[in-house]
Coordinates of C-alpha atoms in Angstrom, one line a residue:
X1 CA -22.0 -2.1 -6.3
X2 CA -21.5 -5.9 -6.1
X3 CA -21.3 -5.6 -2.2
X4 CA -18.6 -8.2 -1.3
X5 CA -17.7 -5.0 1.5
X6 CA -20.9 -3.9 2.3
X7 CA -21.4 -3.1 5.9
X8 CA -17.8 -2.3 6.4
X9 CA -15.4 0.6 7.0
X10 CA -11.6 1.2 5.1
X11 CA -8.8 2.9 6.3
X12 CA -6.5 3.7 3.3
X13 CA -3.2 5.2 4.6
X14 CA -1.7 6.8 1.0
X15 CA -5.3 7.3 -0.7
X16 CA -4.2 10.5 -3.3
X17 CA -2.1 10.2 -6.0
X18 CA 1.4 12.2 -6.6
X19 CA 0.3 13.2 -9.8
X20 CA -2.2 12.4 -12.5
X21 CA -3.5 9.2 -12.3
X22 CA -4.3 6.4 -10.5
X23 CA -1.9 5.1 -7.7
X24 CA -2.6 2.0 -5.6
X25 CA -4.0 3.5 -2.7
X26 CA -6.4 5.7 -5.0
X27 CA -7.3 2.5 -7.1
X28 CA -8.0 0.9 -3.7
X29 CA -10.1 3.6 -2.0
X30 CA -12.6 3.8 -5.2
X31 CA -12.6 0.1 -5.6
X32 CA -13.4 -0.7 -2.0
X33 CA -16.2 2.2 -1.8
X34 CA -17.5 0.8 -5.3
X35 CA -17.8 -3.0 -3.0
X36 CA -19.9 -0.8 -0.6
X37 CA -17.1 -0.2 2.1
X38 CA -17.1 3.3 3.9
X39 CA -13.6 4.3 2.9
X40 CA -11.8 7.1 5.1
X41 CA -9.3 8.6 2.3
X42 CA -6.0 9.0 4.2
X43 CA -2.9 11.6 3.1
X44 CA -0.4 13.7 3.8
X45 CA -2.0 15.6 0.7
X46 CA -5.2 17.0 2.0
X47 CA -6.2 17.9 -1.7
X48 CA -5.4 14.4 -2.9
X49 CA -7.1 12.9 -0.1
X50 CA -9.9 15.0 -0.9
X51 CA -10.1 14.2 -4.8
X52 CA -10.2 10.4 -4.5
X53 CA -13.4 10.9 -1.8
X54 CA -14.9 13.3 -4.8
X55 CA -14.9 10.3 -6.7
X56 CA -16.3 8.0 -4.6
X57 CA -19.3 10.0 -3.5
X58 CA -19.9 11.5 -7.2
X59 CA -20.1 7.3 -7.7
X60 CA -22.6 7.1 -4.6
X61 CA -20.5 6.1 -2.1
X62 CA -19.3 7.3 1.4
X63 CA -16.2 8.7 2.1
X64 CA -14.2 10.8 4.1
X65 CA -10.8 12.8 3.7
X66 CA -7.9 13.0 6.1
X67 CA -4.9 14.6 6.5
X68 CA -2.3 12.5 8.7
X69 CA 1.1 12.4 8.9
X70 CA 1.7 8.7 9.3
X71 CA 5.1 8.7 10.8
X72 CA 3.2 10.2 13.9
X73 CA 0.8 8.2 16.2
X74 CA -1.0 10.7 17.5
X75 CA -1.9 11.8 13.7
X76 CA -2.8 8.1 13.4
X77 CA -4.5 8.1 16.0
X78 CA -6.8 10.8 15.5
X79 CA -7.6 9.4 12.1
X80 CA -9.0 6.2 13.9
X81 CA -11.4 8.3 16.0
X82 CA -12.6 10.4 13.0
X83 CA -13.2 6.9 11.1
X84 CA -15.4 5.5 13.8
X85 CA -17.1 8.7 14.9
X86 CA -18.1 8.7 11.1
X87 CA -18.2 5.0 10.2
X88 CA -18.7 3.6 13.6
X89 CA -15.6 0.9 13.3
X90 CA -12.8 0.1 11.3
X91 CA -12.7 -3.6 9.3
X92 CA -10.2 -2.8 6.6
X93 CA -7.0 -1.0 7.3
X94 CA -4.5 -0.9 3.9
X95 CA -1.0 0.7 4.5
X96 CA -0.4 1.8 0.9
X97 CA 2.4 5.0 2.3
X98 CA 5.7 4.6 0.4
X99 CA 8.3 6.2 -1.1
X100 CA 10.9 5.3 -3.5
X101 CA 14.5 6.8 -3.2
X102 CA 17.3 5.5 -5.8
X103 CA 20.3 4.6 -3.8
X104 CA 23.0 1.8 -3.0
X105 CA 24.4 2.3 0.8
X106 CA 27.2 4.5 -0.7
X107 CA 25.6 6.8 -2.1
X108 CA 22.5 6.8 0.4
X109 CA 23.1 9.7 3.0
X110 CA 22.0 9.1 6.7
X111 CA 19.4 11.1 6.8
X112 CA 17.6 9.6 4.1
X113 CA 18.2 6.2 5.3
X114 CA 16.2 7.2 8.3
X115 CA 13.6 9.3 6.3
X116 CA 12.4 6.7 4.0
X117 CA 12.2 4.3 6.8
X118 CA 10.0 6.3 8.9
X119 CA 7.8 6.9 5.8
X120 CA 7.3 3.2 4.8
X121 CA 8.1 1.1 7.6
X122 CA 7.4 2.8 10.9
X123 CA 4.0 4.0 9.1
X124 CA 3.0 0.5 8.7
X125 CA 4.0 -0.7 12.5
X126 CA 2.0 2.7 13.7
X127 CA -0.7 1.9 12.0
X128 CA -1.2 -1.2 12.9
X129 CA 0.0 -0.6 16.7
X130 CA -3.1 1.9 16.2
X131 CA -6.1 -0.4 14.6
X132 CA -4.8 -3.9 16.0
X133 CA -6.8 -3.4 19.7
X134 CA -10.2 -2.4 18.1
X135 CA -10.1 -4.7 15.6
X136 CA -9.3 -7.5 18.6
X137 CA -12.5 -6.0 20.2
X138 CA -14.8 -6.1 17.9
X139 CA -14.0 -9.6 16.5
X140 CA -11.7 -9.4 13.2
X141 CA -10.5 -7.1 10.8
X142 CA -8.3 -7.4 8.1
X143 CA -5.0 -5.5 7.1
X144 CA -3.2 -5.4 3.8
X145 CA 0.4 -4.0 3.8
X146 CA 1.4 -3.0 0.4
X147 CA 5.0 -3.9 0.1
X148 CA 7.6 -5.1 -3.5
X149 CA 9.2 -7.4 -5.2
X150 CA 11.8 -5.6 -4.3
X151 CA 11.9 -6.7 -1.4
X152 CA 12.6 -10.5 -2.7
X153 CA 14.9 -10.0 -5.8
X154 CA 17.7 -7.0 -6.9
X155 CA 15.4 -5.6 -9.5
X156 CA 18.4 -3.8 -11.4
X157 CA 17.9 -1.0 -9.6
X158 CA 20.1 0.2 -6.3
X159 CA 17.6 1.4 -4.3
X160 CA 18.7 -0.2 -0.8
X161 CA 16.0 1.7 1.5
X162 CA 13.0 0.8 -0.5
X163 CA 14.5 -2.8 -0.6
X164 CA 15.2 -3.1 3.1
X165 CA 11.4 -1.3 4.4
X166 CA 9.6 -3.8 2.2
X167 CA 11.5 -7.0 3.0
X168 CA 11.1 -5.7 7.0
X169 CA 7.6 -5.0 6.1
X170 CA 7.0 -8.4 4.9
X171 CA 8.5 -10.1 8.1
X172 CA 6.4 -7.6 10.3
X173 CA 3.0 -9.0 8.1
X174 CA 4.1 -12.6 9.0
X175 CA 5.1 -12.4 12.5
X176 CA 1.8 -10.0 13.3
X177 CA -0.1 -12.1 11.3
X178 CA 0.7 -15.3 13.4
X179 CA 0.1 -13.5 17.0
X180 CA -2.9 -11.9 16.2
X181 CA -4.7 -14.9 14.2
X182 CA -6.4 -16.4 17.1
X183 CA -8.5 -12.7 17.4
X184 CA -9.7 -13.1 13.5
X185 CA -7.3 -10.4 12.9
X186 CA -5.6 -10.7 9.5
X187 CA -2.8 -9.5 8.1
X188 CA -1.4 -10.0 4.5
X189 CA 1.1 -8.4 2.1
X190 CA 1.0 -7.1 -1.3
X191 CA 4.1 -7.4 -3.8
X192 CA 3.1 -5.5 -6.8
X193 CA 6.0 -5.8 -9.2
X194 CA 6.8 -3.0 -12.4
X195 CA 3.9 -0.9 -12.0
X196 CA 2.9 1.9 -14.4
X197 CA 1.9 4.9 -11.5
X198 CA 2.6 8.4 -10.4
X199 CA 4.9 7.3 -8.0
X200 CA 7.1 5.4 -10.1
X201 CA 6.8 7.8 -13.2
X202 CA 7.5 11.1 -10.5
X203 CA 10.4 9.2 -8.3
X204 CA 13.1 10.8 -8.6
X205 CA 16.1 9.2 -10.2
X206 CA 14.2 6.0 -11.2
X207 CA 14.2 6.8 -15.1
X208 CA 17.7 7.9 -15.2
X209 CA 18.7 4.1 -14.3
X210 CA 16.5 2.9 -16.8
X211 CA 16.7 5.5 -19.4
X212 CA 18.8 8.3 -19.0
X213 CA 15.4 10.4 -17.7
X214 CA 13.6 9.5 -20.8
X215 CA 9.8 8.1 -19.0
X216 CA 8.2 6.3 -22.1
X217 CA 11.9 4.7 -22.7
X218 CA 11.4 3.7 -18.9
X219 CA 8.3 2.8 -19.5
X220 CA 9.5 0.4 -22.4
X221 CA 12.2 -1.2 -20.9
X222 CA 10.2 -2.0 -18.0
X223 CA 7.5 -3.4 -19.9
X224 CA 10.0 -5.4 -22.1
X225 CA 11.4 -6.6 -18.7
X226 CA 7.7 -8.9 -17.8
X227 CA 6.8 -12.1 -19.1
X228 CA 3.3 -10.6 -19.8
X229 CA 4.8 -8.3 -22.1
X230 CA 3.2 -5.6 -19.8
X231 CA 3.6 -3.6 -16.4
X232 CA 0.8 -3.4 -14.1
X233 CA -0.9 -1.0 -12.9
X234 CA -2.9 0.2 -9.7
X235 CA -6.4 -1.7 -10.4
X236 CA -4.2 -4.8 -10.6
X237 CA -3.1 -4.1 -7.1
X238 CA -6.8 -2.8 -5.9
X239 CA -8.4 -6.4 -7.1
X240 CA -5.2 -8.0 -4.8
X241 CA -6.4 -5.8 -2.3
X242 CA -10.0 -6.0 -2.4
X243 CA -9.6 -10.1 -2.5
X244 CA -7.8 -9.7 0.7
X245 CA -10.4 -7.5 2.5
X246 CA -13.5 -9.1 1.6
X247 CA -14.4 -12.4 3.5
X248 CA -13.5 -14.2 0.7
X249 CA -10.3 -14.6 2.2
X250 CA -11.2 -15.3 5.7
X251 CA -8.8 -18.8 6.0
X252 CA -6.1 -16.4 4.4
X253 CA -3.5 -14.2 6.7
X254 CA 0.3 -14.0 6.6
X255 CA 0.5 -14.7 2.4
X256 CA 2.6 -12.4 0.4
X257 CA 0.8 -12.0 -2.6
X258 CA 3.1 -10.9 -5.5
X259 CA 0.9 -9.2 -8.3
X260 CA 3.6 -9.0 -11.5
X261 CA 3.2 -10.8 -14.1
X262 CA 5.7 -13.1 -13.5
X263 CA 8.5 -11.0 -13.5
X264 CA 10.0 -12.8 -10.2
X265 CA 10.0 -16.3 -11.8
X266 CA 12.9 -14.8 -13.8
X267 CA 14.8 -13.1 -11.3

């Protein structure tokens, strides 16, 4: 372990993985641990939760795995007093929760407008509502907010309530950031652009617009799409991440980072 976390605790909201894999959240959770953080593996997914802390401690590191349902405070809550009844306190908190639902507003149904929100934007404002007043306590913290560039450009794909969370998301980072910087707590945003995870290889819908269902012709149009050549993947967002958490980046709160190979320079 290089140590550039060492002495400190992470919260990773979304810490399993949908399917084989790495996601962001998983990448993040062994990353941080492998920095020395104690990382408190958070998901709806008990099981996937549970694997990505089986990694960490078969590496040497600490961990602990959490159910919450992070649409509910009191879930959130009791996650916070499990973390510092383990860990003591809470430095990092990284809202990686999100889900991806093809979609214009015609053909997106009520319900789903409201579900999707709840599941990547009011997880994000709970959370921090949650961690903000300790973190205020004990002199700092910092949170990442994983968000898109989807919330910036139309990627070529309707998919208005991922869209609309992250580009709210992004406005909740800057306007948190700016009230809370006089406590030392910071808050910054992640835009990963194409990625190559679970999530985007499992949502449902996503390679039909791309390739009539067909993944790896998904997989190559979107890779064709990048000026790299390439998509990302989740250790491309974890190093994003782990820059933001580690003092290294203690003059830094209220950025959106975009991590995607300079995909939004064309847009």
């Amino acid at each position: 372990m290089a140590g550039r976390l060492a002495g400190k605790t992470a919260v990773v909201m979304g810490a399993g993985s949908v399917g084989p894999g790495w996601g962001n959240g998983k990448a993040a959770a062994v990353l941080f641990a492998r920095e020395g953080a104690a990382v408190v593996c958070v998901d709806i997914n008990i099981e996937a939760a549970q694997d990505t802390a089986r990694l960490i401690e078969g590496e040497g590191g600490r961990a602990l795995a959490l159910r919450a349902d992070v649409t509910q405070l009191a879930d959130i809550a009791a996650v916070q007093r499990e973390a510092v009844a383990a860990f003591g306190k809470v430095d990092i908190l990284n809202n990686n929760v999100g889900i991806l639902s093809v979609g214009g507003v015609v053909q997106t149904d009520e319900s789903e407008w409201d579900r999707v929100y709840a599941i990547n934007l009011k997880s994000c404002f709970l959370a921090m509502k949650q961690f903000i007043p300790a973190m205020r306590e004990q002199g700092g913290g910092s949170i990442i907010n994983i968000s898109s560039i989807a919330s910036l450009r139309y990627t070529g794909v309707p998919y208005v309530t991922y869209s609309t969370t992250k580009a709210a998301m992004n406005h909740l980072t800057r306007t948190t950031a700016v009230e809370y910087a006089k406590d030392k707590v910071r808050v910054n945003a992640i835009l990963p652009g194409l990625m190559k995870t679970p999530m985007v290889e499992n949502a449902a819908g996503l390679a039909a617009e791309y390739a009539d269902g067909d993944v790896e012709g998904m997989w190559r149009e979107r890779d064709s799409q990048v000026p790299m050549g390439h998509m990302g993947d989740a250790w491309d967002v974890a190093h994003a991440a782990l820059y933001l958490a580690s003092d290294e980046s203690r003059y830094v709160t209220g950025i959106e980072l975009v991590v995607d190979g300079g995909i939004t320079l064309k847009y």
